[in-house]
Every structure is written in C-alpha cells, then in structure tokens.
Amino acid sequence: ISSALLGLGNLSRLKQSPQTAIDYYQQAAKQAPRETIRVQAQLNLFALLIELQQRSTAKQLVAPLQQSLSNLPPSRATFDAQINFAQSLARLDSSSFEQSARLLSRVAQQAQNLRDQRIESYAYGTLAELYEQQQRWAEAQKLNERALTIVHRDRDLDIAY
C-alpha cells in the first residue's frame, strides 16, 4: 500500500497538485513497512516542501531524514537516497552547502570502497554541481574531471556530464 501511496504522491506532484502530493507522501511514510519506502516518501516530501518555499516545515524533516539515512545499510538505493537528500538540502538554504558537500563526499568514498563506480561518479558529479552553484569553479572542474575519469575507466557506464 505504501508503494502505491508513494506513486500517487509522485503523480499528484507531476499533475501540479502539491497538497494532494504532500498528503500521499505523509501517508506513505506512516504506513511503510520497509524503511527504504518510508525514507523515499520523506525525501520526496522534503524536496516538494522546498520547491513550495515551505522552508520551515522542510527544516523539521532534516534531522529525522539524517537519522533514517544513517540507519540504512550501504547499497546503491541508500546512496541514491543520500545524494537526493544532499541535493534537496543544498536547495533548502545557503547555509546547508557544507553539510551537503560533506554528505556527497562521504557517499563518493563509500561507493569507492564498495567499488560502485556508477554511484561514485554520480556523487562526484553532483558535488561538482554544488560547487558550481557556489561559483567555486576550480573545485567544480576538478570534481567534474574526477567524475568523468571514473566514467571513462568503465566503458559500460552510461553516465554523461
């Protein structure tokens, strides 16, 4: 049921019905039997609240999301969720840059340790984007080059920057 509610939330969001999407995401998070679905519903809610400029409500989700993400086992889904969180967190306010950057660096390192080149490259590319938004061009360029080096090392990856 929670997966269906999550899907309905995503559909409502696409149909420009934000309050309906919020309701579905909250229901999905409450009813989720698995932590991964609950976290995904919370992440989608977090991103939507930021998009709707409801920053004070979104800020209330930061600590619970950090806790939930830290409890998930290392996996591609967990890394994707952490990258998603870092991206949303960076949009929350300018003071979140350092926290987002640390999280993305940690994800890249963990992915490297697990030899997941796709996630490692994605994390570095996302971190480069973050630095570009801060107009820190030299760091952004180094990170983009690192992401591209990883992609070129494994010709099977279908990632492009």
mmCIF file with all atom_site columns, C-alpha atoms in Angstrom:
data_model
loop_
_atom_site.group_PDB
_atom_site.id
_atom_site.type_symbol
_atom_site.label_atom_id
_atom_site.label_alt_id
_atom_site.label_comp_id
_atom_site.label_asym_id
_atom_site.label_entity_id
_atom_site.label_seq_id
_atom_site.pdbx_PDB_ins_code
_atom_site.Cartn_x
_atom_site.Cartn_y
_atom_site.Cartn_z
_atom_site.occupancy
_atom_site.B_iso_or_equiv
_atom_site.pdbx_formal_charge
_atom_site.auth_seq_id
_atom_site.auth_comp_id
_atom_site.auth_asym_id
_atom_site.auth_atom_id
_atom_site.pdbx_PDB_model_num
ATOM 1   C CA . ILE A 1 1   ? 0.000  0.000  0.000   1.00 0.00 ? 1   ILE A CA 1
ATOM 2   C CA . SER A 1 2   ? 2.784  2.447  0.883   1.00 0.00 ? 2   SER A CA 1
ATOM 3   C CA . SER A 1 3   ? 4.416  1.987  -2.544  1.00 0.00 ? 3   SER A CA 1
ATOM 4   C CA . ALA A 1 4   ? 1.099  2.815  -4.187  1.00 0.00 ? 4   ALA A CA 1
ATOM 5   C CA . LEU A 1 5   ? 0.722  5.892  -1.975  1.00 0.00 ? 5   LEU A CA 1
ATOM 6   C CA . LEU A 1 6   ? 4.251  6.971  -2.893  1.00 0.00 ? 6   LEU A CA 1
ATOM 7   C CA . GLY A 1 7   ? 3.392  6.560  -6.577  1.00 0.00 ? 7   GLY A CA 1
ATOM 8   C CA . LEU A 1 8   ? 0.178  8.559  -6.131  1.00 0.00 ? 8   LEU A CA 1
ATOM 9   C CA . GLY A 1 9   ? 2.188  11.283 -4.427  1.00 0.00 ? 9   GLY A CA 1
ATOM 10  C CA . ASN A 1 10  ? 4.590  11.404 -7.349  1.00 0.00 ? 10  ASN A CA 1
ATOM 11  C CA . LEU A 1 11  ? 1.694  11.517 -9.814  1.00 0.00 ? 11  LEU A CA 1
ATOM 12  C CA . SER A 1 12  ? -0.032 14.297 -7.855  1.00 0.00 ? 12  SER A CA 1
ATOM 13  C CA . ARG A 1 13  ? 3.201  16.248 -7.837  1.00 0.00 ? 13  ARG A CA 1
ATOM 14  C CA . LEU A 1 14  ? 3.504  15.904 -11.601 1.00 0.00 ? 14  LEU A CA 1
ATOM 15  C CA . LYS A 1 15  ? -0.116 16.985 -12.017 1.00 0.00 ? 15  LYS A CA 1
ATOM 16  C CA . GLN A 1 16  ? 0.629  20.162 -10.053 1.00 0.00 ? 16  GLN A CA 1
ATOM 17  C CA . SER A 1 17  ? -1.467 19.131 -7.045  1.00 0.00 ? 17  SER A CA 1
ATOM 18  C CA . PRO A 1 18  ? 1.056  19.797 -4.280  1.00 0.00 ? 18  PRO A CA 1
ATOM 19  C CA . GLN A 1 19  ? -1.249 19.471 -1.270  1.00 0.00 ? 19  GLN A CA 1
ATOM 20  C CA . THR A 1 20  ? -2.523 16.113 -2.513  1.00 0.00 ? 20  THR A CA 1
ATOM 21  C CA . ALA A 1 21  ? 1.082  15.008 -3.066  1.00 0.00 ? 21  ALA A CA 1
ATOM 22  C CA . ILE A 1 22  ? 2.013  16.090 0.464   1.00 0.00 ? 22  ILE A CA 1
ATOM 23  C CA . ASP A 1 23  ? -0.902 14.088 1.875   1.00 0.00 ? 23  ASP A CA 1
ATOM 24  C CA . TYR A 1 24  ? 0.089  10.963 -0.087  1.00 0.00 ? 24  TYR A CA 1
ATOM 25  C CA . TYR A 1 25  ? 3.760  11.255 0.909   1.00 0.00 ? 25  TYR A CA 1
ATOM 26  C CA . GLN A 1 26  ? 2.818  11.612 4.569   1.00 0.00 ? 26  GLN A CA 1
ATOM 27  C CA . GLN A 1 27  ? 0.505  8.584  4.379   1.00 0.00 ? 27  GLN A CA 1
ATOM 28  C CA . ALA A 1 28  ? 3.163  6.535  2.575   1.00 0.00 ? 28  ALA A CA 1
ATOM 29  C CA . ALA A 1 29  ? 5.772  7.397  5.205   1.00 0.00 ? 29  ALA A CA 1
ATOM 30  C CA . LYS A 1 30  ? 3.382  6.480  8.028   1.00 0.00 ? 30  LYS A CA 1
ATOM 31  C CA . GLN A 1 31  ? 2.282  3.166  6.531   1.00 0.00 ? 31  GLN A CA 1
ATOM 32  C CA . ALA A 1 32  ? 5.580  1.993  5.053   1.00 0.00 ? 32  ALA A CA 1
ATOM 33  C CA . PRO A 1 33  ? 6.521  -1.489 6.223   1.00 0.00 ? 33  PRO A CA 1
ATOM 34  C CA . ARG A 1 34  ? 10.071 -1.034 4.918   1.00 0.00 ? 34  ARG A CA 1
ATOM 35  C CA . GLU A 1 35  ? 12.474 1.722  5.900   1.00 0.00 ? 35  GLU A CA 1
ATOM 36  C CA . THR A 1 36  ? 13.502 2.353  2.282   1.00 0.00 ? 36  THR A CA 1
ATOM 37  C CA . ILE A 1 37  ? 9.959  3.254  1.222   1.00 0.00 ? 37  ILE A CA 1
ATOM 38  C CA . ARG A 1 38  ? 9.459  5.433  4.295   1.00 0.00 ? 38  ARG A CA 1
ATOM 39  C CA . VAL A 1 39  ? 12.702 7.294  3.564   1.00 0.00 ? 39  VAL A CA 1
ATOM 40  C CA . GLN A 1 40  ? 11.785 7.751  -0.109  1.00 0.00 ? 40  GLN A CA 1
ATOM 41  C CA . ALA A 1 41  ? 8.401  9.200  0.854   1.00 0.00 ? 41  ALA A CA 1
ATOM 42  C CA . GLN A 1 42  ? 10.080 11.567 3.324   1.00 0.00 ? 42  GLN A CA 1
ATOM 43  C CA . LEU A 1 43  ? 12.692 12.590 0.738   1.00 0.00 ? 43  LEU A CA 1
ATOM 44  C CA . ASN A 1 44  ? 10.002 13.346 -1.829  1.00 0.00 ? 44  ASN A CA 1
ATOM 45  C CA . LEU A 1 45  ? 8.057  15.332 0.759   1.00 0.00 ? 45  LEU A CA 1
ATOM 46  C CA . PHE A 1 46  ? 11.221 17.216 1.757   1.00 0.00 ? 46  PHE A CA 1
ATOM 47  C CA . ALA A 1 47  ? 12.001 18.147 -1.859  1.00 0.00 ? 47  ALA A CA 1
ATOM 48  C CA . LEU A 1 48  ? 8.408  19.209 -2.516  1.00 0.00 ? 48  LEU A CA 1
ATOM 49  C CA . LEU A 1 49  ? 8.268  21.416 0.584   1.00 0.00 ? 49  LEU A CA 1
ATOM 50  C CA . ILE A 1 50  ? 11.467 23.156 -0.532  1.00 0.00 ? 50  ILE A CA 1
ATOM 51  C CA . GLU A 1 51  ? 10.033 23.577 -4.017  1.00 0.00 ? 51  GLU A CA 1
ATOM 52  C CA . LEU A 1 52  ? 6.910  25.153 -2.476  1.00 0.00 ? 52  LEU A CA 1
ATOM 53  C CA . GLN A 1 53  ? 9.077  27.524 -0.383  1.00 0.00 ? 53  GLN A CA 1
ATOM 54  C CA . GLN A 1 54  ? 7.830  25.922 2.850   1.00 0.00 ? 54  GLN A CA 1
ATOM 55  C CA . ARG A 1 55  ? 11.322 26.014 4.288   1.00 0.00 ? 55  ARG A CA 1
ATOM 56  C CA . SER A 1 56  ? 10.427 25.996 7.996   1.00 0.00 ? 56  SER A CA 1
ATOM 57  C CA . THR A 1 57  ? 8.345  22.837 7.536   1.00 0.00 ? 57  THR A CA 1
ATOM 58  C CA . ALA A 1 58  ? 11.097 21.286 5.420   1.00 0.00 ? 58  ALA A CA 1
ATOM 59  C CA . LYS A 1 59  ? 13.706 22.058 8.097   1.00 0.00 ? 59  LYS A CA 1
ATOM 60  C CA . GLN A 1 60  ? 11.728 19.936 10.553  1.00 0.00 ? 60  GLN A CA 1
ATOM 61  C CA . LEU A 1 61  ? 12.436 16.908 8.345   1.00 0.00 ? 61  LEU A CA 1
ATOM 62  C CA . VAL A 1 62  ? 16.219 17.360 8.220   1.00 0.00 ? 62  VAL A CA 1
ATOM 63  C CA . ALA A 1 63  ? 17.136 15.606 11.491  1.00 0.00 ? 63  ALA A CA 1
ATOM 64  C CA . PRO A 1 64  ? 14.702 12.670 11.059  1.00 0.00 ? 64  PRO A CA 1
ATOM 65  C CA . LEU A 1 65  ? 15.912 12.163 7.487   1.00 0.00 ? 65  LEU A CA 1
ATOM 66  C CA . GLN A 1 66  ? 19.561 12.235 8.541   1.00 0.00 ? 66  GLN A CA 1
ATOM 67  C CA . GLN A 1 67  ? 18.804 9.637  11.207  1.00 0.00 ? 67  GLN A CA 1
ATOM 68  C CA . SER A 1 68  ? 16.843 7.414  8.819   1.00 0.00 ? 68  SER A CA 1
ATOM 69  C CA . LEU A 1 69  ? 19.517 7.622  6.122   1.00 0.00 ? 69  LEU A CA 1
ATOM 70  C CA . SER A 1 70  ? 22.243 6.719  8.587   1.00 0.00 ? 70  SER A CA 1
ATOM 71  C CA . ASN A 1 71  ? 20.297 3.596  9.593   1.00 0.00 ? 71  ASN A CA 1
ATOM 72  C CA . LEU A 1 72  ? 20.043 2.218  6.052   1.00 0.00 ? 72  LEU A CA 1
ATOM 73  C CA . PRO A 1 73  ? 22.595 -0.414 5.003   1.00 0.00 ? 73  PRO A CA 1
ATOM 74  C CA . PRO A 1 74  ? 25.126 0.617  2.337   1.00 0.00 ? 74  PRO A CA 1
ATOM 75  C CA . SER A 1 75  ? 23.592 -0.058 -1.067  1.00 0.00 ? 75  SER A CA 1
ATOM 76  C CA . ARG A 1 76  ? 23.002 1.679  -4.366  1.00 0.00 ? 76  ARG A CA 1
ATOM 77  C CA . ALA A 1 77  ? 19.469 2.625  -3.210  1.00 0.00 ? 77  ALA A CA 1
ATOM 78  C CA . THR A 1 78  ? 20.855 4.104  0.012   1.00 0.00 ? 78  THR A CA 1
ATOM 79  C CA . PHE A 1 79  ? 23.499 6.073  -1.878  1.00 0.00 ? 79  PHE A CA 1
ATOM 80  C CA . ASP A 1 80  ? 20.865 7.371  -4.324  1.00 0.00 ? 80  ASP A CA 1
ATOM 81  C CA . ALA A 1 81  ? 18.735 8.461  -1.372  1.00 0.00 ? 81  ALA A CA 1
ATOM 82  C CA . GLN A 1 82  ? 21.691 10.221 0.269   1.00 0.00 ? 82  GLN A CA 1
ATOM 83  C CA . ILE A 1 83  ? 22.535 12.044 -2.966  1.00 0.00 ? 83  ILE A CA 1
ATOM 84  C CA . ASN A 1 84  ? 18.877 13.024 -3.344  1.00 0.00 ? 84  ASN A CA 1
ATOM 85  C CA . PHE A 1 85  ? 18.889 14.350 0.234   1.00 0.00 ? 85  PHE A CA 1
ATOM 86  C CA . ALA A 1 86  ? 22.103 16.316 -0.336  1.00 0.00 ? 86  ALA A CA 1
ATOM 87  C CA . GLN A 1 87  ? 20.665 17.926 -3.467  1.00 0.00 ? 87  GLN A CA 1
ATOM 88  C CA . SER A 1 88  ? 17.480 18.959 -1.666  1.00 0.00 ? 88  SER A CA 1
ATOM 89  C CA . LEU A 1 89  ? 19.394 20.103 1.387   1.00 0.00 ? 89  LEU A CA 1
ATOM 90  C CA . ALA A 1 90  ? 21.538 22.375 -0.787  1.00 0.00 ? 90  ALA A CA 1
ATOM 91  C CA . ARG A 1 91  ? 18.359 23.994 -2.118  1.00 0.00 ? 91  ARG A CA 1
ATOM 92  C CA . LEU A 1 92  ? 16.972 24.484 1.395   1.00 0.00 ? 92  LEU A CA 1
ATOM 93  C CA . ASP A 1 93  ? 19.243 27.427 2.186   1.00 0.00 ? 93  ASP A CA 1
ATOM 94  C CA . SER A 1 94  ? 22.760 28.641 1.531   1.00 0.00 ? 94  SER A CA 1
ATOM 95  C CA . SER A 1 95  ? 23.961 27.587 4.980   1.00 0.00 ? 95  SER A CA 1
ATOM 96  C CA . SER A 1 96  ? 23.413 23.936 4.030   1.00 0.00 ? 96  SER A CA 1
ATOM 97  C CA . PHE A 1 97  ? 26.203 23.897 1.448   1.00 0.00 ? 97  PHE A CA 1
ATOM 98  C CA . GLU A 1 98  ? 28.917 22.470 3.723   1.00 0.00 ? 98  GLU A CA 1
ATOM 99  C CA . GLN A 1 99  ? 26.616 19.765 5.097   1.00 0.00 ? 99  GLN A CA 1
ATOM 100 C CA . SER A 1 100 ? 25.580 18.746 1.575   1.00 0.00 ? 100 SER A CA 1
ATOM 101 C CA . ALA A 1 101 ? 29.183 18.737 0.374   1.00 0.00 ? 101 ALA A CA 1
ATOM 102 C CA . ARG A 1 102 ? 30.298 16.538 3.291   1.00 0.00 ? 102 ARG A CA 1
ATOM 103 C CA . LEU A 1 103 ? 27.477 14.081 2.645   1.00 0.00 ? 103 LEU A CA 1
ATOM 104 C CA . LEU A 1 104 ? 28.283 13.828 -1.068  1.00 0.00 ? 104 LEU A CA 1
ATOM 105 C CA . SER A 1 105 ? 31.990 13.338 -0.324  1.00 0.00 ? 105 SER A CA 1
ATOM 106 C CA . ARG A 1 106 ? 31.144 10.587 2.149   1.00 0.00 ? 106 ARG A CA 1
ATOM 107 C CA . VAL A 1 107 ? 28.854 8.873  -0.396  1.00 0.00 ? 107 VAL A CA 1
ATOM 108 C CA . ALA A 1 108 ? 31.599 9.021  -3.045  1.00 0.00 ? 108 ALA A CA 1
ATOM 109 C CA . GLN A 1 109 ? 34.098 7.489  -0.605  1.00 0.00 ? 109 GLN A CA 1
ATOM 110 C CA . GLN A 1 110 ? 31.713 4.725  0.471   1.00 0.00 ? 110 GLN A CA 1
ATOM 111 C CA . ALA A 1 111 ? 30.867 3.952  -3.158  1.00 0.00 ? 111 ALA A CA 1
ATOM 112 C CA . GLN A 1 112 ? 34.578 3.763  -3.956  1.00 0.00 ? 112 GLN A CA 1
ATOM 113 C CA . ASN A 1 113 ? 35.096 1.371  -1.038  1.00 0.00 ? 113 ASN A CA 1
ATOM 114 C CA . LEU A 1 114 ? 32.269 -0.798 -2.380  1.00 0.00 ? 114 LEU A CA 1
ATOM 115 C CA . ARG A 1 115 ? 33.604 -0.466 -5.940  1.00 0.00 ? 115 ARG A CA 1
ATOM 116 C CA . ASP A 1 116 ? 30.356 1.069  -7.189  1.00 0.00 ? 116 ASP A CA 1
ATOM 117 C CA . GLN A 1 117 ? 31.719 3.302  -9.918  1.00 0.00 ? 117 GLN A CA 1
ATOM 118 C CA . ARG A 1 118 ? 28.296 4.481  -11.052 1.00 0.00 ? 118 ARG A CA 1
ATOM 119 C CA . ILE A 1 119 ? 27.438 5.935  -7.647  1.00 0.00 ? 119 ILE A CA 1
ATOM 120 C CA . GLU A 1 120 ? 30.961 7.226  -7.078  1.00 0.00 ? 120 GLU A CA 1
ATOM 121 C CA . SER A 1 121 ? 30.855 9.136  -10.364 1.00 0.00 ? 121 SER A CA 1
ATOM 122 C CA . TYR A 1 122 ? 27.307 10.360 -9.698  1.00 0.00 ? 122 TYR A CA 1
ATOM 123 C CA . ALA A 1 123 ? 28.294 11.621 -6.243  1.00 0.00 ? 123 ALA A CA 1
ATOM 124 C CA . TYR A 1 124 ? 31.324 13.490 -7.585  1.00 0.00 ? 124 TYR A CA 1
ATOM 125 C CA . GLY A 1 125 ? 29.281 14.943 -10.455 1.00 0.00 ? 125 GLY A CA 1
ATOM 126 C CA . THR A 1 126 ? 26.589 16.101 -8.045  1.00 0.00 ? 126 THR A CA 1
ATOM 127 C CA . LEU A 1 127 ? 29.230 17.578 -5.749  1.00 0.00 ? 127 LEU A CA 1
ATOM 128 C CA . ALA A 1 128 ? 30.687 19.428 -8.744  1.00 0.00 ? 128 ALA A CA 1
ATOM 129 C CA . GLU A 1 129 ? 27.229 20.855 -9.446  1.00 0.00 ? 129 GLU A CA 1
ATOM 130 C CA . LEU A 1 130 ? 27.056 22.065 -5.871  1.00 0.00 ? 130 LEU A CA 1
ATOM 131 C CA . TYR A 1 131 ? 30.408 23.824 -6.198  1.00 0.00 ? 131 TYR A CA 1
ATOM 132 C CA . GLU A 1 132 ? 29.291 25.385 -9.492  1.00 0.00 ? 132 GLU A CA 1
ATOM 133 C CA . GLN A 1 133 ? 26.252 26.847 -7.724  1.00 0.00 ? 133 GLN A CA 1
ATOM 134 C CA . GLN A 1 134 ? 28.657 28.410 -5.224  1.00 0.00 ? 134 GLN A CA 1
ATOM 135 C CA . GLN A 1 135 ? 30.754 29.716 -8.144  1.00 0.00 ? 135 GLN A CA 1
ATOM 136 C CA . ARG A 1 136 ? 33.747 27.783 -6.896  1.00 0.00 ? 136 ARG A CA 1
ATOM 137 C CA . TRP A 1 137 ? 34.854 26.955 -10.404 1.00 0.00 ? 137 TRP A CA 1
ATOM 138 C CA . ALA A 1 138 ? 38.258 25.360 -9.741  1.00 0.00 ? 138 ALA A CA 1
ATOM 139 C CA . GLU A 1 139 ? 36.847 22.811 -7.276  1.00 0.00 ? 139 GLU A CA 1
ATOM 140 C CA . ALA A 1 140 ? 33.880 22.151 -9.569  1.00 0.00 ? 140 ALA A CA 1
ATOM 141 C CA . GLN A 1 141 ? 36.170 21.486 -12.509 1.00 0.00 ? 141 GLN A CA 1
ATOM 142 C CA . LYS A 1 142 ? 38.344 19.067 -10.503 1.00 0.00 ? 142 LYS A CA 1
ATOM 143 C CA . LEU A 1 143 ? 35.288 17.160 -9.313  1.00 0.00 ? 143 LEU A CA 1
ATOM 144 C CA . ASN A 1 144 ? 33.777 17.002 -12.809 1.00 0.00 ? 144 ASN A CA 1
ATOM 145 C CA . GLU A 1 145 ? 37.075 15.696 -14.159 1.00 0.00 ? 145 GLU A CA 1
ATOM 146 C CA . ARG A 1 146 ? 37.149 13.076 -11.412 1.00 0.00 ? 146 ARG A CA 1
ATOM 147 C CA . ALA A 1 147 ? 33.588 12.002 -12.225 1.00 0.00 ? 147 ALA A CA 1
ATOM 148 C CA . LEU A 1 148 ? 34.452 11.768 -15.919 1.00 0.00 ? 148 LEU A CA 1
ATOM 149 C CA . THR A 1 149 ? 37.634 9.794  -15.229 1.00 0.00 ? 149 THR A CA 1
ATOM 150 C CA . ILE A 1 150 ? 35.574 7.211  -13.352 1.00 0.00 ? 150 ILE A CA 1
ATOM 151 C CA . VAL A 1 151 ? 33.078 7.008  -16.218 1.00 0.00 ? 151 VAL A CA 1
ATOM 152 C CA . HIS A 1 152 ? 35.830 6.588  -18.804 1.00 0.00 ? 152 HIS A CA 1
ATOM 153 C CA . ARG A 1 153 ? 37.537 3.906  -16.721 1.00 0.00 ? 153 ARG A CA 1
ATOM 154 C CA . ASP A 1 154 ? 34.460 1.716  -17.038 1.00 0.00 ? 154 ASP A CA 1
ATOM 155 C CA . ARG A 1 155 ? 33.193 1.945  -20.578 1.00 0.00 ? 155 ARG A CA 1
ATOM 156 C CA . ASP A 1 156 ? 29.966 0.136  -19.613 1.00 0.00 ? 156 ASP A CA 1
ATOM 157 C CA . LEU A 1 157 ? 28.692 3.099  -17.620 1.00 0.00 ? 157 LEU A CA 1
ATOM 158 C CA . ASP A 1 158 ? 26.096 5.136  -19.472 1.00 0.00 ? 158 ASP A CA 1
ATOM 159 C CA . ILE A 1 159 ? 26.642 8.311  -17.459 1.00 0.00 ? 159 ILE A CA 1
ATOM 160 C CA . ALA A 1 160 ? 27.433 11.640 -19.107 1.00 0.00 ? 160 ALA A CA 1
ATOM 161 C CA . TYR A 1 161 ? 28.238 15.065 -17.688 1.00 0.00 ? 161 TYR A CA 1
#
